[in-house]
XYZ file of C-alpha atoms in Angstrom:
83
model
C 135.899 100.508 116.175
C 137.746 100.243 112.882
C 136.589 98.446 109.730
C 138.657 95.556 108.392
C 139.658 94.477 104.894
C 141.280 91.050 104.761
C 142.360 88.452 102.228
C 139.905 85.575 102.011
C 142.355 82.836 102.972
C 142.341 80.072 105.544
C 139.942 80.555 108.419
C 139.559 84.293 107.873
C 136.140 83.842 106.247
C 134.950 81.984 109.349
C 135.786 85.068 111.418
C 134.818 87.869 109.018
C 131.401 87.896 107.330
C 131.921 89.754 104.055
C 130.048 93.074 103.970
C 128.643 92.387 107.447
C 131.550 92.959 109.827
C 134.408 93.382 107.366
C 135.381 93.149 103.727
C 137.047 90.124 102.157
C 139.084 90.175 98.968
C 140.667 87.320 97.071
C 144.381 86.851 97.742
C 146.421 88.974 95.351
C 143.332 90.840 94.083
C 144.718 94.361 93.941
C 141.603 95.689 92.238
C 139.375 94.086 94.888
C 141.485 95.700 97.597
C 141.284 99.030 95.792
C 137.491 98.690 95.535
C 137.217 97.848 99.246
C 139.391 100.779 100.266
C 137.399 103.081 98.014
C 134.134 101.847 99.536
C 135.395 102.553 103.036
C 136.867 105.934 102.152
C 133.661 107.111 100.517
C 131.015 105.650 102.833
C 131.242 106.721 106.459
C 128.104 104.761 107.429
C 129.601 101.567 105.991
C 132.868 102.201 107.858
C 131.031 102.802 111.100
C 128.691 99.816 110.709
C 131.422 97.337 109.770
C 133.592 98.498 112.650
C 130.801 98.350 115.226
C 129.633 94.892 114.134
C 133.214 93.583 114.120
C 133.814 94.910 117.622
C 130.558 93.361 118.844
C 131.594 89.989 117.385
C 135.038 90.116 118.985
C 133.659 91.138 122.375
C 130.951 88.450 122.204
C 132.872 85.488 120.795
C 136.538 86.107 121.518
C 136.491 87.519 125.038
C 138.800 86.195 127.734
C 136.252 83.946 129.449
C 135.078 82.378 126.191
C 138.657 81.645 125.159
C 139.431 80.136 128.583
C 136.323 77.933 128.373
C 137.209 76.744 124.866
C 140.796 76.003 125.896
C 139.639 74.021 128.943
C 137.226 72.048 126.738
C 140.030 71.155 124.335
C 142.374 70.167 127.183
C 139.663 68.000 128.754
C 139.008 66.263 125.426
C 142.729 65.625 125.003
C 143.029 64.292 128.559
C 140.015 62.006 128.085
C 141.519 60.630 124.894
C 144.645 59.554 126.767
C 142.864 57.445 129.366
């Protein structure tokens, strides 16, 4: 599993928990990005931990069955609203 550095925009912060399963930097923050990259380059345990926790989150919350169930729920709500 690979660690992630992302810009903290939109819904990204609802998917990535900063310093838990990825690193978030402010949009356009070159120095923040540099700091994040430096952290990952110099700390193999951090890289490994962030990557493993991110993979666990994706497998747990964004797997095929979960996404199907959520889509069906949305479609059912839409269909009920049209009756």
